[in-house]
Amino acid sequence: MNLIQSDLKYIWHPCSQMKDYEELAPIIIDHAKGLYIYDTQNKPYADVVSSWWCNLLGHCNERISDAIKQQLDKLEHVIFANFSHTPAINLCERLSKKIPKGLTKFFFTDNGSSAIEAAMKMSFQYHYQTGNPQKKKFMALSDAYHGETLGALSVGGVDLYSEIYKPLLLDIVRIEGPDCYRCKYGNFRDYCNAECFENAEKAFEKYGYETSAFLVEPLVQAAAGMKIYPPAYLKKLRNCCNTYNVHLIADEIAVGYGRTGKMFACEHAQISPDIMCLSKGLTGGYMPMALAVTTDTIFNAFYADYNDGKAFMHSHTYCGNPLACSAALEVLNILDEEDILEKAKLNGEYFHTLIQETFSNHPYIGDIRNIGLINAIELVQDPSNKKSFESKKRIGYEVYKEALKMGVLLRPLGDVIYFNPPLIIEKKDMDLVTQVCRSAIKNILE
């Protein structure tokens, strides 16, 4: 039995309809370097989606690999209750100088969904312990994505992931979010004052008194198709949360660590959340780890004698793992010492110009959107009226399969083809993946 047959016999792959694998079998990856992953036949694939947006500095980065190897022989893991270690302490000290002002306390978990769960529980318990037990609701945007555990899935708004589980989910105050491509106000993404925020204002007026927190993906609703919206929306949201004593939880899991051209997406709006969740790029995509970072105000509401029952009784076996902390520390070293964010900013400008020039007059592309190195093109049946293709046609998936033949990994979000590469991508690679994408779309639609 070969590797593909063994895979299909034993493995249930995530976020997949396994019947599709009868036509497109699993691609067995043998090794990787930089932007490229290589299958067992040594065929390269440009990983322009950063292997689910986590690979920040390229595959098999020598500096990160060496940092983990050095840590491995000293301490691989230790219980994080009443014990600590140098990599975790140093990581928090380093990050405290980079995160938005006011965020001071770091709570470790082991994946993004768990960080969201911790943040939600933290927010509710804070309000309960400070005289507001009525604050039991959570607000979130339509088309949001915050993870796939039940609490995180509840605040998500993408039916593809949550529809079947709705009988199990929390009752969320769902707010119609910004949709800059199909703006109901006739505005444009770069020239508006977030008039659509009136939907949130109405919700706050009705539910603010009983709402614990508002969860948001700052500036980019990633799983919704890289829907990008203006910083003005975040500014208004911060002000509204202040008015109604509602925590602002910023889900920077996918958009933090330079993805939007700044270290954190919140910086574009010059706001600071009450809780910020980090993962993915945090360890460069090497190790599972996440953080829920919060304020002294929230932390102090839990600080009491143990018998008072105010402790935050939330834990994960692998929270604060030394290997992951060592990887995360080396990521910060690389970002600082190799001037990665500035290089990525310049490359982001080149990439966006290239994609605009390649696709702006395409007969089946309705919208081109970008921020930092993130670029997305939305395939539509008729750009004149922004009409989408019928979902059963799966145009995005067909483009994905075509691009794989040409050695580029372009995993779509519905009929949105996006580029979210490692920050170390070079111009020659941008040229390659853009042309492959253009050829793949041509082969499927023209």
Short mmCIF file of C-alpha atoms in Angstrom, two decimals:
data_model
loop_
_atom_site.label_atom_id
_atom_site.label_comp_id
_atom_site.label_asym_id
_atom_site.label_seq_id
_atom_site.Cartn_x
_atom_site.Cartn_y
_atom_site.Cartn_z
CA MET A 1 0.00 0.00 0.00
CA ASN A 2 1.47 3.38 -1.00
CA LEU A 3 1.31 6.58 1.07
CA ILE A 4 -1.75 7.97 -0.68
CA GLN A 5 -3.69 4.75 -0.17
CA SER A 6 -2.65 4.62 3.47
CA ASP A 7 -3.68 8.24 3.95
CA LEU A 8 -7.13 7.61 2.51
CA LYS A 9 -7.51 4.48 4.60
CA TYR A 10 -6.75 6.12 7.94
CA ILE A 11 -6.96 9.92 7.84
CA TRP A 12 -10.02 12.17 7.98
CA HIS A 13 -8.73 15.52 6.72
CA PRO A 14 -10.01 18.81 8.16
CA CYS A 15 -12.35 21.16 6.34
CA SER A 16 -12.75 18.69 3.48
CA GLN A 17 -15.36 16.61 1.75
CA MET A 18 -13.44 13.36 1.66
CA LYS A 19 -15.35 12.19 -1.43
CA ASP A 20 -13.49 14.94 -3.35
CA TYR A 21 -10.30 13.01 -2.66
CA GLU A 22 -11.45 10.32 -5.08
CA GLU A 23 -10.74 12.85 -7.85
CA LEU A 24 -7.98 14.92 -6.24
CA ALA A 25 -5.94 12.61 -4.02
CA PRO A 26 -3.93 13.91 -1.07
CA ILE A 27 -0.62 15.44 -2.09
CA ILE A 28 2.05 13.91 0.15
CA ILE A 29 4.58 16.56 1.13
CA ASP A 30 8.11 15.35 1.79
CA HIS A 31 10.02 18.54 2.61
CA ALA A 32 9.82 22.32 2.38
CA LYS A 33 11.98 25.41 2.20
CA GLY A 34 11.04 29.09 2.13
CA LEU A 35 7.89 29.67 0.08
CA TYR A 36 7.92 26.17 -1.41
CA ILE A 37 6.68 22.78 -0.27
CA TYR A 38 7.83 19.67 -2.19
CA ASP A 39 5.94 16.44 -2.71
CA THR A 40 7.43 12.95 -2.69
CA GLN A 41 8.20 13.32 -6.41
CA ASN A 42 10.09 16.55 -5.61
CA LYS A 43 7.51 18.70 -7.39
CA PRO A 44 7.46 22.20 -5.83
CA TYR A 45 4.30 24.10 -4.87
CA ALA A 46 4.42 27.81 -4.04
CA ASP A 47 2.63 28.02 -0.68
CA VAL A 48 1.03 31.40 -1.26
CA VAL A 49 -1.59 30.79 1.45
CA SER A 50 1.05 30.25 4.17
CA SER A 51 -0.40 26.82 5.01
CA TRP A 52 -3.59 28.27 6.52
CA TRP A 53 -2.04 31.69 7.13
CA CYS A 54 0.37 30.60 9.86
CA ASN A 55 3.70 30.24 8.07
CA LEU A 56 5.12 33.71 8.62
CA LEU A 57 8.80 33.52 7.68
CA GLY A 58 8.99 30.61 5.27
CA HIS A 59 9.14 26.88 5.78
CA CYS A 60 12.11 25.38 7.62
CA ASN A 61 13.51 28.74 8.64
CA GLU A 62 16.95 27.88 9.98
CA ARG A 63 16.86 30.36 12.84
CA ILE A 64 13.53 29.13 14.20
CA SER A 65 14.53 25.50 13.73
CA ASP A 66 17.77 26.05 15.65
CA ALA A 67 15.97 27.84 18.49
CA ILE A 68 13.63 24.87 18.95
CA LYS A 69 16.53 22.38 18.77
CA GLN A 70 18.43 24.26 21.45
CA GLN A 71 15.40 24.37 23.73
CA LEU A 72 14.56 20.70 23.14
CA ASP A 73 17.54 19.43 25.10
CA LYS A 74 16.87 21.79 28.05
CA LEU A 75 13.11 21.59 28.69
CA GLU A 76 10.42 20.19 26.41
CA HIS A 77 7.38 20.82 28.63
CA VAL A 78 6.36 21.58 32.20
CA ILE A 79 3.07 22.14 33.99
CA PHE A 80 2.35 25.88 33.77
CA ALA A 81 0.38 26.15 37.03
CA ASN A 82 2.73 27.41 39.78
CA PHE A 83 5.69 26.70 37.47
CA SER A 84 7.19 28.85 34.74
CA HIS A 85 10.27 29.02 32.55
CA THR A 86 12.57 31.53 30.90
CA PRO A 87 11.23 31.37 27.29
CA ALA A 88 7.67 32.21 28.42
CA ILE A 89 8.83 35.07 30.63
CA ASN A 90 11.10 36.51 27.94
CA LEU A 91 8.39 36.20 25.29
CA CYS A 92 5.86 38.17 27.34
CA GLU A 93 8.46 40.82 28.16
CA ARG A 94 9.36 41.21 24.49
CA LEU A 95 5.76 41.24 23.26
CA SER A 96 4.71 43.78 25.88
CA LYS A 97 6.78 46.36 24.00
CA LYS A 98 4.98 45.66 20.71
CA ILE A 99 1.30 45.13 21.54
CA PRO A 100 -1.25 47.96 21.74
CA LYS A 101 -1.05 50.21 24.79
CA GLY A 102 -2.84 48.99 27.90
CA LEU A 103 -2.49 45.25 27.24
CA THR A 104 -0.32 43.90 30.04
CA LYS A 105 -1.29 40.34 31.06
CA PHE A 106 -0.66 37.24 28.92
CA PHE A 107 -2.79 34.11 29.17
CA PHE A 108 -1.39 31.14 27.25
CA THR A 109 -3.47 28.59 25.35
CA ASP A 110 -2.53 26.16 22.59
CA ASN A 111 -4.58 27.22 19.54
CA GLY A 112 -6.59 30.14 18.22
CA SER A 113 -10.04 28.73 18.99
CA SER A 114 -8.97 28.10 22.58
CA ALA A 115 -7.72 31.67 22.90
CA ILE A 116 -11.15 32.91 21.79
CA GLU A 117 -12.86 30.59 24.29
CA ALA A 118 -10.60 31.89 27.07
CA ALA A 119 -11.28 35.50 26.11
CA MET A 120 -15.06 34.97 26.15
CA LYS A 121 -14.98 33.25 29.54
CA MET A 122 -12.61 35.89 30.90
CA SER A 123 -14.95 38.68 29.80
CA PHE A 124 -18.08 37.07 31.25
CA GLN A 125 -16.41 36.26 34.58
CA TYR A 126 -15.00 39.79 34.85
CA HIS A 127 -18.46 41.32 34.52
CA TYR A 128 -19.93 38.76 36.92
CA GLN A 129 -17.31 39.60 39.55
CA THR A 130 -17.64 43.36 39.15
CA GLY A 131 -21.36 43.68 39.70
CA ASN A 132 -22.75 43.13 36.20
CA PRO A 133 -23.99 39.52 36.15
CA GLN A 134 -26.59 40.46 33.52
CA LYS A 135 -23.83 40.79 30.92
CA LYS A 136 -24.14 37.32 29.41
CA LYS A 137 -24.46 38.05 25.69
CA PHE A 138 -21.81 38.40 23.01
CA MET A 139 -21.91 40.48 19.85
CA ALA A 140 -20.22 39.62 16.57
CA LEU A 141 -20.41 40.50 12.90
CA SER A 142 -22.06 38.62 10.09
CA ASP A 143 -19.52 36.59 8.11
CA ALA A 144 -17.21 36.49 11.14
CA TYR A 145 -14.87 33.60 11.81
CA HIS A 146 -13.35 33.02 15.25
CA GLY A 147 -12.65 29.29 15.36
CA GLU A 148 -14.45 25.98 15.54
CA THR A 149 -14.89 25.00 19.17
CA LEU A 150 -18.49 25.55 20.25
CA GLY A 151 -18.05 28.96 21.87
CA ALA A 152 -15.82 30.24 19.09
CA LEU A 153 -18.15 28.77 16.49
CA SER A 154 -21.08 30.53 18.14
CA VAL A 155 -19.60 33.98 17.56
CA GLY A 156 -18.63 33.00 14.02
CA GLY A 157 -21.06 33.91 11.27
CA VAL A 158 -20.02 31.77 8.29
CA ASP A 159 -22.77 29.18 7.82
CA LEU A 160 -20.45 26.80 6.01
CA TYR A 161 -18.84 26.04 9.36
CA SER A 162 -21.70 26.55 11.81
CA GLU A 163 -25.10 25.85 10.22
CA ILE A 164 -25.37 22.20 11.24
CA TYR A 165 -24.36 22.97 14.84
CA LYS A 166 -26.75 25.87 15.50
CA PRO A 167 -28.87 23.85 17.98
CA LEU A 168 -25.73 23.58 20.15
CA LEU A 169 -24.50 27.17 19.91
CA LEU A 170 -24.81 30.25 22.11
CA ASP A 171 -27.36 32.90 21.20
CA ILE A 172 -25.27 35.69 19.69
CA VAL A 173 -26.28 39.26 18.88
CA ARG A 174 -25.43 39.16 15.18
CA ILE A 175 -24.70 42.50 13.51
CA GLU A 176 -24.67 43.05 9.77
CA GLY A 177 -21.04 43.77 9.09
CA PRO A 178 -19.30 45.94 6.51
CA ASP A 179 -19.39 44.70 2.94
CA CYS A 180 -17.32 47.19 0.98
CA TYR A 181 -17.70 45.44 -2.37
CA ARG A 182 -21.50 45.42 -2.18
CA CYS A 183 -21.87 48.55 -0.04
CA LYS A 184 -25.52 49.46 0.59
CA TYR A 185 -24.52 53.07 1.11
CA GLY A 186 -22.84 53.47 -2.28
CA ASN A 187 -19.47 54.14 -0.69
CA PHE A 188 -16.00 52.88 -1.51
CA ARG A 189 -13.63 51.09 0.85
CA ASP A 190 -10.98 53.78 0.86
CA TYR A 191 -13.37 56.72 0.97
CA CYS A 192 -15.99 56.26 3.64
CA ASN A 193 -16.66 56.97 7.27
CA ALA A 194 -18.08 53.52 8.03
CA GLU A 195 -21.70 54.63 7.73
CA CYS A 196 -22.62 50.94 8.00
CA PHE A 197 -21.68 51.10 11.67
CA GLU A 198 -25.23 52.30 12.32
CA ASN A 199 -26.18 48.60 12.42
CA ALA A 200 -23.90 48.14 15.42
CA GLU A 201 -25.13 51.32 17.08
CA LYS A 202 -28.70 50.03 17.01
CA ALA A 203 -27.60 46.72 18.49
CA PHE A 204 -25.71 48.45 21.30
CA GLU A 205 -28.76 50.58 22.10
CA LYS A 206 -30.87 47.45 22.42
CA TYR A 207 -28.44 44.95 23.93
CA GLY A 208 -25.48 46.92 25.30
CA TYR A 209 -26.61 46.65 28.93
CA GLU A 210 -26.60 42.84 28.79
CA THR A 211 -23.59 42.35 26.48
CA SER A 212 -20.27 41.15 27.83
CA ALA A 213 -18.03 41.54 24.77
CA PHE A 214 -17.92 42.30 21.06
CA LEU A 215 -15.62 40.01 19.06
CA VAL A 216 -14.13 41.30 15.83
CA GLU A 217 -11.48 40.45 13.26
CA PRO A 218 -9.75 43.81 12.84
CA LEU A 219 -9.93 45.11 9.25
CA VAL A 220 -10.04 41.71 7.52
CA GLN A 221 -12.81 39.11 7.80
CA ALA A 222 -10.57 36.34 6.59
CA ALA A 223 -12.70 33.21 6.19
CA ALA A 224 -15.48 35.33 4.69
CA GLY A 225 -13.27 35.86 1.64
CA MET A 226 -10.66 38.34 2.89
CA LYS A 227 -13.36 41.02 3.23
CA ILE A 228 -11.45 44.19 4.03
CA TYR A 229 -13.09 47.19 5.71
CA PRO A 230 -11.86 50.65 6.79
CA PRO A 231 -10.23 51.57 10.14
CA ALA A 232 -13.06 54.03 10.82
CA TYR A 233 -15.28 51.07 11.67
CA LEU A 234 -12.90 49.93 14.42
CA LYS A 235 -12.64 53.43 15.86
CA LYS A 236 -16.41 53.69 16.15
CA LEU A 237 -16.59 50.23 17.64
CA ARG A 238 -14.00 51.07 20.31
CA ASN A 239 -15.98 54.17 21.30
CA CYS A 240 -19.26 52.27 21.46
CA CYS A 241 -17.76 49.54 23.63
CA ASN A 242 -16.49 52.20 26.03
CA THR A 243 -19.92 53.80 26.25
CA TYR A 244 -21.74 50.57 27.10
CA ASN A 245 -19.03 48.90 29.24
CA VAL A 246 -18.62 46.13 26.67
CA HIS A 247 -15.24 44.48 26.18
CA LEU A 248 -13.70 44.71 22.73
CA ILE A 249 -12.04 41.38 21.89
CA ALA A 250 -9.75 41.74 18.89
CA ASP A 251 -9.17 38.47 17.06
CA GLU A 252 -5.72 39.13 15.58
CA ILE A 253 -5.05 35.41 15.11
CA ALA A 254 -5.03 35.62 11.31
CA VAL A 255 -4.29 39.31 10.76
CA GLY A 256 -1.59 40.00 13.34
CA TYR A 257 2.18 39.78 12.97
CA GLY A 258 2.58 42.00 9.94
CA ARG A 259 -0.07 40.51 7.68
CA THR A 260 -1.77 43.89 7.17
CA GLY A 261 1.40 45.94 6.83
CA LYS A 262 1.61 46.73 10.55
CA MET A 263 2.52 44.44 13.42
CA PHE A 264 -1.13 44.31 14.48
CA ALA A 265 -4.20 45.30 12.47
CA CYS A 266 -5.57 47.38 15.37
CA GLU A 267 -2.70 49.81 14.80
CA HIS A 268 -4.32 51.00 11.56
CA ALA A 269 -7.19 52.41 13.65
CA GLN A 270 -4.96 53.49 16.54
CA ILE A 271 -7.13 51.64 19.03
CA SER A 272 -6.40 49.17 21.79
CA PRO A 273 -8.76 46.29 22.62
CA ASP A 274 -9.59 44.95 26.07
CA ILE A 275 -8.46 41.47 25.05
CA MET A 276 -6.36 40.57 22.02
CA CYS A 277 -6.04 36.99 20.75
CA LEU A 278 -2.90 35.87 18.94
CA SER A 279 -1.80 32.63 17.29
CA LYS A 280 -0.71 31.47 13.78
CA GLY A 281 2.22 33.80 13.01
CA LEU A 282 3.06 33.95 16.73
CA THR A 283 5.38 30.93 16.37
CA GLY A 284 6.01 31.37 12.66
CA GLY A 285 3.67 28.44 12.01
CA TYR A 286 6.04 26.04 13.74
CA MET A 287 4.29 25.11 16.98
CA PRO A 288 0.71 25.24 18.31
CA MET A 289 0.41 28.19 20.68
CA ALA A 290 -1.93 31.10 21.29
CA LEU A 291 -2.35 34.02 23.64
CA ALA A 292 -5.23 35.98 25.10
CA VAL A 293 -3.64 39.27 26.18
CA THR A 294 -5.62 41.54 28.46
CA THR A 295 -5.49 44.60 30.73
CA ASP A 296 -4.66 45.19 34.37
CA THR A 297 -8.30 46.17 34.91
CA ILE A 298 -9.58 42.75 33.82
CA PHE A 299 -6.77 40.87 35.57
CA ASN A 300 -7.32 42.67 38.88
CA ALA A 301 -10.96 41.51 39.02
CA PHE A 302 -9.63 37.93 39.39
CA TYR A 303 -6.94 38.76 41.97
CA ALA A 304 -8.13 37.55 45.39
CA ASP A 305 -7.76 34.82 47.98
CA TYR A 306 -8.29 31.40 46.40
CA ASN A 307 -11.31 30.69 48.62
CA ASP A 308 -13.07 33.77 47.24
CA GLY A 309 -13.74 31.77 44.06
CA LYS A 310 -12.49 34.47 41.70
CA ALA A 311 -9.66 32.54 40.08
CA PHE A 312 -9.82 31.97 36.31
CA MET A 313 -10.17 28.19 36.26
CA HIS A 314 -9.25 27.68 32.63
CA SER A 315 -6.30 25.61 31.47
CA HIS A 316 -4.75 23.62 28.64
CA THR A 317 -2.16 20.89 29.03
CA TYR A 318 0.25 22.51 26.59
CA CYS A 319 -0.24 26.17 27.48
CA GLY A 320 3.09 27.97 27.83
CA ASN A 321 4.98 25.17 26.12
CA PRO A 322 8.73 25.99 26.17
CA LEU A 323 9.36 24.80 22.62
CA ALA A 324 6.59 27.01 21.25
CA CYS A 325 7.78 29.96 23.35
CA SER A 326 11.30 29.52 21.98
CA ALA A 327 9.97 29.54 18.43
CA ALA A 328 7.93 32.67 19.18
CA LEU A 329 10.94 34.45 20.64
CA GLU A 330 13.02 33.70 17.56
CA VAL A 331 10.22 35.01 15.34
CA LEU A 332 10.47 38.35 17.17
CA ASN A 333 14.25 38.29 16.81
CA ILE A 334 13.98 37.78 13.06
CA LEU A 335 11.33 40.47 12.64
CA ASP A 336 13.52 42.99 14.46
CA GLU A 337 16.96 42.04 13.19
CA GLU A 338 16.09 41.45 9.53
CA ASP A 339 13.68 44.38 9.14
CA ILE A 340 11.02 42.00 7.85
CA LEU A 341 7.99 44.27 8.31
CA GLU A 342 9.47 47.10 6.27
CA LYS A 343 10.49 44.72 3.48
CA ALA A 344 7.01 43.16 3.53
CA LYS A 345 5.42 46.59 3.32
CA LEU A 346 7.37 47.45 0.16
CA ASN A 347 6.68 44.04 -1.35
CA GLY A 348 3.01 44.45 -0.51
CA GLU A 349 2.87 47.59 -2.64
CA TYR A 350 4.53 45.75 -5.52
CA PHE A 351 2.20 42.75 -5.18
CA HIS A 352 -0.95 44.84 -5.18
CA THR A 353 0.15 46.83 -8.23
CA LEU A 354 0.97 43.60 -10.03
CA ILE A 355 -2.41 42.05 -9.25
CA GLN A 356 -4.27 45.22 -10.23
CA GLU A 357 -2.48 45.34 -13.57
CA THR A 358 -3.11 41.64 -14.19
CA PHE A 359 -6.77 41.39 -13.21
CA SER A 360 -8.39 44.86 -13.20
CA ASN A 361 -10.13 44.42 -16.57
CA HIS A 362 -10.86 40.72 -16.30
CA PRO A 363 -14.41 39.79 -17.42
CA TYR A 364 -15.05 37.55 -14.42
CA ILE A 365 -13.40 39.46 -11.58
CA GLY A 366 -15.65 41.77 -9.64
CA ASP A 367 -13.47 43.01 -6.82
CA ILE A 368 -9.77 43.26 -6.06
CA ARG A 369 -8.94 44.01 -2.43
CA ASN A 370 -5.71 44.26 -0.50
CA ILE A 371 -4.04 45.24 2.72
CA GLY A 372 -0.37 44.62 3.40
CA LEU A 373 0.64 41.42 1.61
CA ILE A 374 -2.94 40.11 1.65
CA ASN A 375 -4.60 40.31 -1.76
CA ALA A 376 -7.90 38.81 -2.89
CA ILE A 377 -9.86 38.66 -6.13
CA GLU A 378 -13.54 37.80 -6.15
CA LEU A 379 -14.74 35.80 -9.13
CA VAL A 380 -18.26 36.69 -10.21
CA GLN A 381 -20.50 35.67 -13.08
CA ASP A 382 -21.31 39.26 -14.01
CA PRO A 383 -19.18 42.14 -12.65
CA SER A 384 -21.68 44.73 -13.92
CA ASN A 385 -24.22 43.68 -11.30
CA LYS A 386 -21.83 41.86 -8.92
CA LYS A 387 -23.69 38.62 -9.48
CA SER A 388 -21.98 35.56 -8.03
CA PHE A 389 -21.66 32.19 -9.69
CA GLU A 390 -24.04 29.47 -8.59
CA SER A 391 -22.49 27.82 -5.56
CA LYS A 392 -22.74 24.33 -7.03
CA LYS A 393 -20.33 25.30 -9.83
CA ARG A 394 -17.46 25.66 -7.33
CA ILE A 395 -15.46 27.90 -9.65
CA GLY A 396 -12.91 28.71 -6.97
CA TYR A 397 -12.26 25.04 -6.33
CA GLU A 398 -11.76 24.39 -10.05
CA VAL A 399 -9.23 27.24 -10.21
CA TYR A 400 -7.47 25.76 -7.18
CA LYS A 401 -7.13 22.36 -8.87
CA GLU A 402 -5.86 23.96 -12.07
CA ALA A 403 -3.24 26.01 -10.19
CA LEU A 404 -2.01 22.90 -8.37
CA LYS A 405 -1.14 21.36 -11.72
CA MET A 406 1.10 24.37 -12.31
CA GLY A 407 2.72 24.22 -8.88
CA VAL A 408 0.88 26.93 -6.93
CA LEU A 409 -1.23 26.40 -3.81
CA LEU A 410 -4.22 28.77 -4.07
CA ARG A 411 -6.78 27.29 -1.68
CA PRO A 412 -9.93 29.39 -2.31
CA LEU A 413 -12.57 30.81 0.00
CA GLY A 414 -15.66 30.02 -2.04
CA ASP A 415 -15.09 31.91 -5.28
CA VAL A 416 -12.55 34.26 -3.74
CA ILE A 417 -8.96 33.52 -4.74
CA TYR A 418 -6.56 35.06 -2.28
CA PHE A 419 -2.84 35.51 -1.74
CA ASN A 420 -1.64 35.54 1.87
CA PRO A 421 2.01 34.51 1.55
CA PRO A 422 4.84 34.37 4.08
CA LEU A 423 6.33 37.80 4.70
CA ILE A 424 9.56 36.70 3.04
CA ILE A 425 8.03 36.23 -0.44
CA GLU A 426 10.17 37.73 -3.22
CA LYS A 427 9.09 39.64 -6.32
CA LYS A 428 9.96 36.80 -8.67
CA ASP A 429 7.61 34.55 -6.69
CA MET A 430 4.87 37.17 -6.83
CA ASP A 431 5.26 37.30 -10.58
CA LEU A 432 5.03 33.51 -10.79
CA VAL A 433 1.94 33.00 -8.61
CA THR A 434 0.08 35.89 -10.24
CA GLN A 435 0.64 34.50 -13.73
CA VAL A 436 -0.29 30.97 -12.67
CA CYS A 437 -3.48 32.31 -11.13
CA ARG A 438 -4.28 34.19 -14.34
CA SER A 439 -3.67 31.07 -16.43
CA ALA A 440 -5.74 28.88 -14.11
CA ILE A 441 -8.71 31.26 -14.29
CA LYS A 442 -8.37 31.44 -18.07
CA ASN A 443 -8.36 27.66 -18.39
CA ILE A 444 -11.53 27.36 -16.31
CA LEU A 445 -13.58 30.38 -17.40
CA GLU A 446 -12.40 31.62 -20.76
#
